[in-house]
Amino acid sequence: QATRAIDLINQAISLEPNFALFHSNLAEMNRREGKADAAIKHGELDIQLDPSMASAHSNLGIAYYDVKDYAHAKNCQEKALELQSNMPQALSNLGSIERANKSLPEAIEWYRKAIAASPDYLEALSNLGAVLVEDDRADEAIPILEKALGLAPNYPEALCNMGLARLRQEQLDLAIALLQRALLIKPGYAEALIGLGQIYLEKENLDDAETVLKQ
C-alpha cells in the first residue's frame, strides 16, 4: 500500500522535519513508485541532515540512475563506498552505471567486486551474467546464472538472462522455455519478450515474432 505508506511518512516528517531516516525511507518509496523527482528531493534532504549514512547515498544514486543522470549517480555510489568500503549494493550499482555507459569490462569488474563482498547477492550475479552475455561470453555467464537460479529458482531476471545466454549458444528451444518461464513470473517483461522475438525470427515463425514484439 505504497500511497498510504508515503502519506504516513509525510505526516511523520510534518511532526519532525529534520529526522534523516524519514526522508531516506520516503525517498526510496517514491523511487519505487516511479516518482524520481520526489525521490531525489528527499534523498538530498536525507544526506544533508545525516551525511554519514552510506545506504542513503547509495539509494540517492539509484534515483539519479533512474533519470539517467549517470554522473550524479556515480558520485553518490562513490560517496557510499567512502563511508562503507565493501558495500555490495554500491559496488553493484557502479556496475550498472558502467553497463548503461556501454563500458562492459568496467561493469564486469564492479559486479565481480560486489559478488566478492557478498557471494549470494542475486542482483549482482544476474547482472554479471547479463553483461557477460552482452559481451559475447555466454559460456562464462552460464555457471554464474546457474548459481543465481540455484539460490532463487523463480528469479525472473536470472531466468531471462539465462534464456538470452542459451540464445547466444543457439540452444533455441531451451532459451524459449526459460524466457517463457520468466514471463509467467513477470508478465510484460520487455527483455524476455524481445528475446522471444529474436528466437521466433530465427525460426522464421513470423506471426509469433510479431505478437511478442508488439507486446
Short mmCIF file of C-alpha atoms in Angstrom, two decimals:
data_model
loop_
_atom_site.label_atom_id
_atom_site.label_comp_id
_atom_site.label_asym_id
_atom_site.label_seq_id
_atom_site.Cartn_x
_atom_site.Cartn_y
_atom_site.Cartn_z
CA GLN A 1 0.00 0.00 0.00
CA ALA A 2 2.58 2.47 -1.20
CA THR A 3 0.27 5.51 -1.35
CA ARG A 4 -0.76 5.03 2.27
CA ALA A 5 2.85 4.44 3.32
CA ILE A 6 4.01 7.65 1.63
CA ASP A 7 1.17 9.59 3.28
CA LEU A 8 2.08 8.28 6.74
CA ILE A 9 5.76 9.15 6.40
CA ASN A 10 4.84 12.62 5.13
CA GLN A 11 2.82 13.03 8.32
CA ALA A 12 5.84 11.93 10.36
CA ILE A 13 8.01 14.49 8.56
CA SER A 14 5.47 17.23 9.30
CA LEU A 15 5.91 16.42 13.02
CA GLU A 16 9.71 16.02 12.91
CA PRO A 17 11.03 17.53 9.67
CA ASN A 18 14.74 17.09 10.40
CA PHE A 19 14.80 13.35 11.08
CA ALA A 20 17.04 11.98 8.33
CA LEU A 21 15.71 8.43 8.27
CA PHE A 22 12.17 9.63 7.49
CA HIS A 23 13.46 11.35 4.35
CA SER A 24 15.53 8.28 3.43
CA ASN A 25 12.51 5.99 3.64
CA LEU A 26 10.31 8.44 1.76
CA ALA A 27 12.90 8.81 -0.98
CA GLU A 28 13.09 5.05 -1.53
CA MET A 29 9.29 4.64 -1.51
CA ASN A 30 8.90 7.42 -4.08
CA ARG A 31 11.63 5.89 -6.22
CA ARG A 32 9.89 2.51 -6.24
CA GLU A 33 6.67 4.23 -7.24
CA GLY A 34 8.42 5.86 -10.21
CA LYS A 35 8.39 9.34 -8.66
CA ALA A 36 12.02 10.14 -9.33
CA ASP A 37 11.86 13.89 -8.65
CA ALA A 38 10.38 13.35 -5.18
CA ALA A 39 12.89 10.57 -4.52
CA ILE A 40 15.81 12.86 -5.39
CA LYS A 41 14.39 15.73 -3.35
CA HIS A 42 14.05 13.67 -0.17
CA GLY A 43 17.27 11.77 -0.82
CA GLU A 44 19.19 15.05 -1.00
CA LEU A 45 17.50 16.25 2.22
CA ASP A 46 18.42 12.99 3.91
CA ILE A 47 22.15 13.27 3.18
CA GLN A 48 22.17 16.95 4.19
CA LEU A 49 20.67 16.00 7.55
CA ASP A 50 22.91 12.94 8.04
CA PRO A 51 25.86 12.69 5.61
CA SER A 52 27.18 9.58 7.39
CA MET A 53 24.55 7.08 6.16
CA ALA A 54 26.10 5.04 3.34
CA SER A 55 22.81 3.44 2.31
CA ALA A 56 21.21 6.87 1.86
CA HIS A 57 23.93 7.93 -0.60
CA SER A 58 23.53 4.65 -2.47
CA ASN A 59 19.73 4.93 -2.67
CA LEU A 60 20.01 8.53 -3.88
CA GLY A 61 22.38 7.27 -6.56
CA ILE A 62 19.76 4.79 -7.74
CA ALA A 63 17.22 7.62 -8.06
CA TYR A 64 19.68 9.60 -10.20
CA TYR A 65 20.35 6.44 -12.23
CA ASP A 66 16.61 6.07 -12.86
CA VAL A 67 16.55 9.52 -14.52
CA LYS A 68 19.72 8.65 -16.49
CA ASP A 69 21.86 11.19 -14.63
CA TYR A 70 24.79 8.80 -14.50
CA ALA A 71 27.37 11.36 -13.36
CA HIS A 72 25.40 12.18 -10.19
CA ALA A 73 24.57 8.50 -9.73
CA LYS A 74 28.25 7.58 -9.83
CA ASN A 75 29.20 10.32 -7.36
CA CYS A 76 26.58 9.05 -4.89
CA GLN A 77 27.80 5.45 -5.11
CA GLU A 78 31.42 6.52 -4.68
CA LYS A 79 30.42 8.52 -1.59
CA ALA A 80 28.67 5.44 -0.21
CA LEU A 81 31.89 3.45 -0.68
CA GLU A 82 33.91 6.14 1.10
CA LEU A 83 31.67 5.55 4.10
CA GLN A 84 31.42 1.75 3.73
CA SER A 85 34.22 0.47 1.56
CA ASN A 86 32.84 -3.00 0.85
CA MET A 87 29.15 -2.15 0.42
CA PRO A 88 27.78 -4.72 -2.08
CA GLN A 89 24.88 -2.56 -3.25
CA ALA A 90 27.11 0.40 -4.11
CA LEU A 91 29.61 -1.86 -5.90
CA SER A 92 26.82 -3.45 -7.92
CA ASN A 93 25.23 -0.07 -8.67
CA LEU A 94 28.52 1.16 -10.10
CA GLY A 95 28.44 -1.90 -12.33
CA SER A 96 25.01 -0.91 -13.58
CA ILE A 97 26.19 2.64 -14.26
CA GLU A 98 29.11 1.38 -16.34
CA ARG A 99 26.78 -1.02 -18.13
CA ALA A 100 24.47 1.88 -19.00
CA ASN A 101 27.52 3.76 -20.30
CA LYS A 102 28.38 0.75 -22.51
CA SER A 103 31.63 0.19 -20.58
CA LEU A 104 31.24 -3.57 -20.30
CA PRO A 105 34.71 -4.50 -18.94
CA GLU A 106 34.32 -1.95 -16.14
CA ALA A 107 30.78 -3.18 -15.41
CA ILE A 108 32.03 -6.77 -15.15
CA GLU A 109 34.76 -5.69 -12.73
CA TRP A 110 32.30 -3.87 -10.43
CA TYR A 111 29.82 -6.76 -10.41
CA ARG A 112 32.64 -9.18 -9.54
CA LYS A 113 33.63 -6.91 -6.64
CA ALA A 114 30.03 -6.89 -5.40
CA ILE A 115 29.90 -10.70 -5.54
CA ALA A 116 33.24 -10.94 -3.74
CA ALA A 117 31.76 -8.79 -0.97
CA SER A 118 28.50 -10.79 -0.88
CA PRO A 119 28.74 -14.13 -2.75
CA ASP A 120 24.98 -14.78 -2.74
CA TYR A 121 23.98 -11.31 -3.94
CA LEU A 122 21.33 -12.25 -6.51
CA GLU A 123 21.10 -8.95 -8.38
CA ALA A 124 24.86 -8.79 -8.92
CA LEU A 125 25.02 -12.43 -10.03
CA SER A 126 22.19 -11.94 -12.53
CA ASN A 127 23.59 -8.65 -13.83
CA LEU A 128 27.08 -10.08 -14.22
CA GLY A 129 25.59 -12.91 -16.26
CA ALA A 130 23.70 -10.40 -18.40
CA VAL A 131 26.79 -8.30 -19.12
CA LEU A 132 28.86 -11.36 -19.99
CA VAL A 133 26.14 -12.35 -22.49
CA GLU A 134 26.21 -8.82 -23.95
CA ASP A 135 30.00 -9.17 -24.23
CA ASP A 136 29.61 -12.41 -26.24
CA ARG A 137 30.82 -14.51 -23.29
CA ALA A 138 27.74 -16.69 -22.79
CA ASP A 139 29.81 -19.72 -21.76
CA GLU A 140 31.18 -17.72 -18.81
CA ALA A 141 27.72 -16.41 -17.95
CA ILE A 142 26.06 -19.84 -17.63
CA PRO A 143 27.64 -21.01 -14.30
CA ILE A 144 27.07 -17.58 -12.72
CA LEU A 145 23.41 -17.61 -13.73
CA GLU A 146 23.10 -21.23 -12.59
CA LYS A 147 24.27 -20.13 -9.16
CA ALA A 148 21.69 -17.33 -9.09
CA LEU A 149 18.92 -19.75 -10.08
CA GLY A 150 20.13 -22.26 -7.52
CA LEU A 151 19.61 -19.61 -4.87
CA ALA A 152 16.29 -18.35 -6.30
CA PRO A 153 14.78 -20.63 -8.98
CA ASN A 154 11.97 -18.19 -9.76
CA TYR A 155 14.10 -15.05 -10.07
CA PRO A 156 12.76 -13.66 -13.38
CA GLU A 157 15.81 -11.56 -14.27
CA ALA A 158 18.13 -14.55 -13.91
CA LEU A 159 15.73 -16.75 -15.91
CA CYS A 160 15.64 -14.14 -18.67
CA ASN A 161 19.40 -13.72 -18.69
CA MET A 162 19.88 -17.49 -18.80
CA GLY A 163 17.46 -17.62 -21.71
CA LEU A 164 19.46 -14.95 -23.55
CA ALA A 165 22.67 -16.89 -22.81
CA ARG A 166 21.14 -20.05 -24.30
CA LEU A 167 20.04 -17.98 -27.31
CA ARG A 168 23.67 -16.93 -27.84
CA GLN A 169 24.61 -20.62 -27.68
CA GLU A 170 21.89 -21.33 -30.30
CA GLN A 171 20.02 -23.62 -27.89
CA LEU A 172 16.76 -22.12 -29.08
CA ASP A 173 14.20 -24.46 -27.52
CA LEU A 174 15.85 -24.22 -24.12
CA ALA A 175 16.01 -20.45 -24.49
CA ILE A 176 12.27 -20.30 -25.29
CA ALA A 177 11.40 -22.34 -22.19
CA LEU A 178 13.48 -20.07 -19.92
CA LEU A 179 12.10 -16.85 -21.38
CA GLN A 180 8.51 -18.10 -21.19
CA ARG A 181 9.07 -19.07 -17.55
CA ALA A 182 10.40 -15.57 -16.82
CA LEU A 183 7.26 -14.12 -18.42
CA LEU A 184 4.97 -16.32 -16.33
CA ILE A 185 6.54 -14.84 -13.20
CA LYS A 186 6.89 -11.30 -14.56
CA PRO A 187 4.25 -10.65 -17.26
CA GLY A 188 5.14 -7.95 -19.75
CA TYR A 189 8.89 -8.32 -19.11
CA ALA A 190 10.25 -6.45 -22.14
CA GLU A 191 13.70 -8.05 -22.32
CA ALA A 192 12.19 -11.53 -22.26
CA LEU A 193 9.67 -10.60 -24.96
CA ILE A 194 12.44 -9.18 -27.16
CA GLY A 195 14.46 -12.36 -26.65
CA LEU A 196 11.49 -14.48 -27.70
CA GLY A 197 11.01 -12.25 -30.73
CA GLN A 198 14.62 -12.83 -31.77
CA ILE A 199 14.21 -16.60 -31.42
CA TYR A 200 10.96 -16.69 -33.39
CA LEU A 201 12.61 -14.65 -36.14
CA GLU A 202 15.49 -17.14 -36.28
CA LYS A 203 12.94 -19.95 -36.51
CA GLU A 204 11.10 -17.97 -39.24
CA ASN A 205 7.97 -18.04 -37.10
CA LEU A 206 6.97 -14.54 -38.09
CA ASP A 207 3.47 -14.46 -36.63
CA ASP A 208 4.70 -15.31 -33.12
CA ALA A 209 7.62 -12.89 -33.52
CA GLU A 210 5.21 -10.10 -34.45
CA THR A 211 2.95 -10.90 -31.49
CA VAL A 212 5.63 -10.83 -28.80
CA LEU A 213 7.42 -7.80 -30.26
CA LYS A 214 4.15 -5.86 -30.35
CA GLN A 215 3.69 -6.77 -26.68
#
